[in-house]
Structures are given as structure tokens and as C-alpha cells.
PDB file of C-alpha atoms in Angstrom:
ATOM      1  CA  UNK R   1     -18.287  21.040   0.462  1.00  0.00           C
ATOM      2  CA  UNK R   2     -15.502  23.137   2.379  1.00  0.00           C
ATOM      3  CA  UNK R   3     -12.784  21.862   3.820  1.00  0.00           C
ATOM      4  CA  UNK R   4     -12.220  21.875   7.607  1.00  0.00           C
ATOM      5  CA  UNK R   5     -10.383  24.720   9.491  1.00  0.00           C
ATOM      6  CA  UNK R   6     -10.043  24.301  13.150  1.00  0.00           C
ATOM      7  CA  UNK R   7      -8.416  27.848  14.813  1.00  0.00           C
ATOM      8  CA  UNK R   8      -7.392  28.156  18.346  1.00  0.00           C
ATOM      9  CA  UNK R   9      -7.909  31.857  18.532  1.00  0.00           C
ATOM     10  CA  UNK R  10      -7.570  33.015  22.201  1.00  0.00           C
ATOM     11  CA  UNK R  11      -6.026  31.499  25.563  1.00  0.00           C
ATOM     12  CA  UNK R  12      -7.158  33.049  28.660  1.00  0.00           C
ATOM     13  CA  UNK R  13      -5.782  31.921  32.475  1.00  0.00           C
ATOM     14  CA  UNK R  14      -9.443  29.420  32.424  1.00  0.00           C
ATOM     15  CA  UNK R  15     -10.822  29.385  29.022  1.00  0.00           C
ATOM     16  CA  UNK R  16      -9.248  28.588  25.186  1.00  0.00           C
ATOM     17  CA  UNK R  17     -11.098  29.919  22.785  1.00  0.00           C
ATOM     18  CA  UNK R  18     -11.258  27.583  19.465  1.00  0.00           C
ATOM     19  CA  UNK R  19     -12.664  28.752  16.218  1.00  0.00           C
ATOM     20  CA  UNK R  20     -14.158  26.104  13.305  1.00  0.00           C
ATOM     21  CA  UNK R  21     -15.139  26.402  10.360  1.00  0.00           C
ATOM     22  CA  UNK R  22     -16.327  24.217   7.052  1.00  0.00           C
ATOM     23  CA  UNK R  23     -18.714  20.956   7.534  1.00  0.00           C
ATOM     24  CA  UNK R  24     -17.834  18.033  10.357  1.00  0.00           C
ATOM     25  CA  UNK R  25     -18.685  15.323   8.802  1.00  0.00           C
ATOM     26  CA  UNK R  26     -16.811  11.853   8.153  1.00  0.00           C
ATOM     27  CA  UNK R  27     -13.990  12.648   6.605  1.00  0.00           C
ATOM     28  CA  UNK R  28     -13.005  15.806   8.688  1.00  0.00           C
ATOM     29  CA  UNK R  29     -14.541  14.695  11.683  1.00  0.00           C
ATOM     30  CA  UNK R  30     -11.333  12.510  13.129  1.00  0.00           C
ATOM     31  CA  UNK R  31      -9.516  15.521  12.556  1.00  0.00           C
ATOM     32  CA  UNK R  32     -11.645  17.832  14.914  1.00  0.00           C
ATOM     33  CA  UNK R  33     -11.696  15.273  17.343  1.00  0.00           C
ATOM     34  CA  UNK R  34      -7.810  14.867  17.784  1.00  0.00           C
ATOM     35  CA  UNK R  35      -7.616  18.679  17.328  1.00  0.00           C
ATOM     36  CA  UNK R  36      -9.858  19.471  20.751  1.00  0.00           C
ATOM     37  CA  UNK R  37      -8.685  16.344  22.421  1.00  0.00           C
ATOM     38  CA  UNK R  38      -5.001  17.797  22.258  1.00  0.00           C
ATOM     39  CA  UNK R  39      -6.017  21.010  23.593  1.00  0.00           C
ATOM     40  CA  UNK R  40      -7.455  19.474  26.315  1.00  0.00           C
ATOM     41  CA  UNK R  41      -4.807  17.337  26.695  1.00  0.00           C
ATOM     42  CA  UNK R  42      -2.399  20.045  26.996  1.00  0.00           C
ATOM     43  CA  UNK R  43      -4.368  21.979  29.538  1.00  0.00           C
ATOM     44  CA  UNK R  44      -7.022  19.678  31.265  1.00  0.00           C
ATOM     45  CA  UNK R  45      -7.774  22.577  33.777  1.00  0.00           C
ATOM     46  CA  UNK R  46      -9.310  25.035  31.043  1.00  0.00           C
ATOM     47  CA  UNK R  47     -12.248  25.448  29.806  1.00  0.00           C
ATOM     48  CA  UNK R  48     -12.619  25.550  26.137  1.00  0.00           C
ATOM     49  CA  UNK R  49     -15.141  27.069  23.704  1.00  0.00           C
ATOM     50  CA  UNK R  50     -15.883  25.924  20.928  1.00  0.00           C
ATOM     51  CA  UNK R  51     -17.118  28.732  18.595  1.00  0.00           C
ATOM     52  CA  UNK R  52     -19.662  26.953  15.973  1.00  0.00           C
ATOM     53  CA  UNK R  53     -20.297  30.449  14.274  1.00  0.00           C
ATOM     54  CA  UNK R  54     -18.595  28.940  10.680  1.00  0.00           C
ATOM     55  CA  UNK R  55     -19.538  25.576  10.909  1.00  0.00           C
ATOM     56  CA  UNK R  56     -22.325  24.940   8.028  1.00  0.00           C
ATOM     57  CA  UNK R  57     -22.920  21.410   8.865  1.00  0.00           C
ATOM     58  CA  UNK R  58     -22.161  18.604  11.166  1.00  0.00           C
ATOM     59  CA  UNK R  59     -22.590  14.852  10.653  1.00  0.00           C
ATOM     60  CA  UNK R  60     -23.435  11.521  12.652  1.00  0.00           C
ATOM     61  CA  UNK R  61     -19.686  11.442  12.666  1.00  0.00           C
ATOM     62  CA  UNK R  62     -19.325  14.850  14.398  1.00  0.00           C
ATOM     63  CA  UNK R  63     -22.190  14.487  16.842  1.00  0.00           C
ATOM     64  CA  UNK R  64     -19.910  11.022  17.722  1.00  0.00           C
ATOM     65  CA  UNK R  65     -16.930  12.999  18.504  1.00  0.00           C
ATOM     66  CA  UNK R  66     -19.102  15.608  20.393  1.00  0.00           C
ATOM     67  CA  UNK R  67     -20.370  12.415  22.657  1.00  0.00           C
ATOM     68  CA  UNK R  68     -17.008  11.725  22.958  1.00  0.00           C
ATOM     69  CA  UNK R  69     -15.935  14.711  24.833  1.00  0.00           C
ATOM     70  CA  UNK R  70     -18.989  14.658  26.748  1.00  0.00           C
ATOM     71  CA  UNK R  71     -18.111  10.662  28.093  1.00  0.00           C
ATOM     72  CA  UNK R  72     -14.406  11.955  28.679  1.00  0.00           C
ATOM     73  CA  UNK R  73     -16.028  14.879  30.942  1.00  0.00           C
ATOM     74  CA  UNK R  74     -14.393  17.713  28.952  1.00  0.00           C
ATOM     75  CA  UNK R  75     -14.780  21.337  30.614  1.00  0.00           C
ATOM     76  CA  UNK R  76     -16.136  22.717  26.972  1.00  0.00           C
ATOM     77  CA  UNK R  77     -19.136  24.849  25.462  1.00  0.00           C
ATOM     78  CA  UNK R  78     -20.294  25.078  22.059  1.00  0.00           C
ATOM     79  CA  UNK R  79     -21.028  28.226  21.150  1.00  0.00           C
ATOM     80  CA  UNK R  80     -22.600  30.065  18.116  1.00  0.00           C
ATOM     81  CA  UNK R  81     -24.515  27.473  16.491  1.00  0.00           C
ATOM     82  CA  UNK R  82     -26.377  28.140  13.425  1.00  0.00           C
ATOM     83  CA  UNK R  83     -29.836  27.429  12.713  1.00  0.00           C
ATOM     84  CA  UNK R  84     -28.918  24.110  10.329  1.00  0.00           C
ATOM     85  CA  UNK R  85     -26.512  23.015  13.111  1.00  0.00           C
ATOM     86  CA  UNK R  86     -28.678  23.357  16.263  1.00  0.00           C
ATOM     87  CA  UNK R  87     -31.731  22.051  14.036  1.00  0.00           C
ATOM     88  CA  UNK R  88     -29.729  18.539  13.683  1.00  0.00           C
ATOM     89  CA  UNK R  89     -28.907  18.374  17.349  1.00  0.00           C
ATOM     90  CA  UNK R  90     -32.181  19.279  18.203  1.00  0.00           C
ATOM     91  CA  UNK R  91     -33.204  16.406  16.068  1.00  0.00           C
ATOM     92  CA  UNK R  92     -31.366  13.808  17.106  1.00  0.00           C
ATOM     93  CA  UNK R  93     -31.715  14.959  20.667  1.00  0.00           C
ATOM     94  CA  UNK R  94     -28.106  15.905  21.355  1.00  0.00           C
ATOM     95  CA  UNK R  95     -29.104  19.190  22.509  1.00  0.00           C
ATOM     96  CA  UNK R  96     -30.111  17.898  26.061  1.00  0.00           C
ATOM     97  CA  UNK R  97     -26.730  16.180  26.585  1.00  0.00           C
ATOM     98  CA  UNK R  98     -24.120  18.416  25.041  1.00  0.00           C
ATOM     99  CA  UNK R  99     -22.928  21.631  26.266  1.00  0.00           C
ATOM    100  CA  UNK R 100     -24.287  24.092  24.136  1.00  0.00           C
ATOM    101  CA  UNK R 101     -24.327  28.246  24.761  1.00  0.00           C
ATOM    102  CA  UNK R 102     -27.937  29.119  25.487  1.00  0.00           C
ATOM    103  CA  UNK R 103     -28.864  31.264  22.804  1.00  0.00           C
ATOM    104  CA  UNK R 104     -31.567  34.088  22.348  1.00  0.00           C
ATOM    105  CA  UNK R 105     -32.946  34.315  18.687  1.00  0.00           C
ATOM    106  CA  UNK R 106     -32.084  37.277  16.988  1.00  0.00           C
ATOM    107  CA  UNK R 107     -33.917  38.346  13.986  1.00  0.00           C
ATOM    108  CA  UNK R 108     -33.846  41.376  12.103  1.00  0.00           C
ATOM    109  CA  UNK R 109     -37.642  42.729  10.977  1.00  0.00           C
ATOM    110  CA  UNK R 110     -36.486  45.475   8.919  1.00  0.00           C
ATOM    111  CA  UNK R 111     -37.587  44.287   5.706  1.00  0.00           C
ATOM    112  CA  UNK R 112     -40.268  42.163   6.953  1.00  0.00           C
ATOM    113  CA  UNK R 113     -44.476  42.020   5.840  1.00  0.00           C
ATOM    114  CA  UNK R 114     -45.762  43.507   9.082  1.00  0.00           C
ATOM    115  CA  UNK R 115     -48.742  41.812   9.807  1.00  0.00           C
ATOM    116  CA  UNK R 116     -50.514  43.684  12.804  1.00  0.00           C
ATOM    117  CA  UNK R 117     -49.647  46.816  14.989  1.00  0.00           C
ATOM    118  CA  UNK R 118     -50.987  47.036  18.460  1.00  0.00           C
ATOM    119  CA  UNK R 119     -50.606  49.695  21.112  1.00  0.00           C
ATOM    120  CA  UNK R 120     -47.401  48.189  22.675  1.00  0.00           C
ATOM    121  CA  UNK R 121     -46.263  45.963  19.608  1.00  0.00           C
ATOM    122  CA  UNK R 122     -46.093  44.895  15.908  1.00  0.00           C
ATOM    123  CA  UNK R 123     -46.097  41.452  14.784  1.00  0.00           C
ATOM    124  CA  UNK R 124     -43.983  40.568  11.541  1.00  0.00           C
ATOM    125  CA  UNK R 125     -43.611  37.703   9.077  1.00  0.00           C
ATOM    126  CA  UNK R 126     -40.356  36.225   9.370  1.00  0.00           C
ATOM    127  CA  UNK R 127     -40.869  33.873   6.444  1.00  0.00           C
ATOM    128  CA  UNK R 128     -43.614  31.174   5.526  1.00  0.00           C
ATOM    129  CA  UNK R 129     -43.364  29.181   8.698  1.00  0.00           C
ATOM    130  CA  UNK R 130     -42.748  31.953  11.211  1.00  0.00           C
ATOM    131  CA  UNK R 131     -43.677  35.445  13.321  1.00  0.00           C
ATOM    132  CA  UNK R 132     -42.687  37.312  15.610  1.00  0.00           C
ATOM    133  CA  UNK R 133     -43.576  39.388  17.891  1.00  0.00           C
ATOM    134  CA  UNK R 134     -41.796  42.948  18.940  1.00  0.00           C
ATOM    135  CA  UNK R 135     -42.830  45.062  21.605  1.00  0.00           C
ATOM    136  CA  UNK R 136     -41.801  48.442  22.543  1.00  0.00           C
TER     137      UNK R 136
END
């Protein structure tokens, strides 16, 4: 399990950019929660995003602190949420309440079974559960 690592990266006029990385789960989850609260604290008029990109997994403990920020009203987005993350708040349901960065799938087909052509597409076989689609 890695250790937390909570970065804030960038600070714009309106937005702070915060970077973190490792698993939020019990132990380190206290920790991000004071870390964002003091940013907001200190500047209650910015929005802040919350880049997700390096965060490999996040806990009952984490999603607490996330509903946290939401009953506080905080201005903030999560953004770059892997699959394993957005699967458990997809799950438990807290993708309808917290802010999250609407996010377009991106898969590479390159080395991918193709599994039909068709005069304005190809289908491909992403892995055992799933396809997709390509048109051109």
C-alpha cells in the first residue's frame, strides 16, 4: 500500500489546482481531509481541483471526507479518476452527489482482436467483458 502524497500544484486568480496520489483510505484519509479543508480555508472564494489521476484507491473513509466537503458546500471538482476509483463511487452511488469531471472513455485499439469491419467502422475487443466501436 503507498503512502499518501497530497500536492498543491497550481494557484490561479479562481481555481487551485491539488494533485494526490497513493490510496485514501483510513489511515490517510484524516490527512486529506485537513489538507483540502485548509486550502479552502485559506481561500474560500476559489475553486479547487482535485486531480485523482494517482490515486489507486479510495475507502469508506475517503468517500466520508468527500461527503464532507460536499455538506460544507466546497467550490471543488474531482478530476481524473481512474477506472477502480470511479467504479467504487459508482457503486456506492457517490457519483450522483459528488462533483466529479465528466469524463469521455479513452481507449487505445491498437493492439486489439478486431472483431468486424464495416463501411464506416471497425469494432474491437477491448478485453473479455467489453467492445467498442470506432468509426471513421
Amino acid at each position: 500500500m503507498r503512502d499518501l502524497i497530497l500536492n498543491k500544484k497550481i494557484e490561479t486568480d479562481r481555481k487551485i489546482f491539488i494533485e494526490v496520489e497513493g490510496y485514501i483510505d483510513t489511515k490517510s484519509a484524516p490527512d486529506f481531509g485537513d489538507f483540502i479543508i485548509k486550502i479552502h480555508d485559506e481561500n474560500p472564494t476559489k475553486k479547487l481541483i482535485i486531480d485523482f489521476a494517482n490515486v489507486e484507491m479510495i475507502t469508506s473513509a475517503g468517500i466520508r471526507q468527500l461527503l464532507l466537503f460536499e455538506k460544507k458546500n466546497y467550490n471543488y471538482e474531482l478530476i481524473n479518476l481512474k477506472t477502480e476509483v470511479s467504479t467504487v463511487l459508482d457503486l456506492t452511488g457517490m457519483s450522483d452527489i459528488l462533483k466529479l469531471e465528466d469524463k469521455v472513455l479513452s481507449i487505445n485499439v491498437d493492439n486489439c482482436e478486431v472483431l468486424g469491419k464495416g463501411f464506416s467502422s471497425c469494432v474491437y475487443k477491448i478485453d473479455n467483458d467489453r467492445i467498442a466501436k470506432v468509426y471513421y
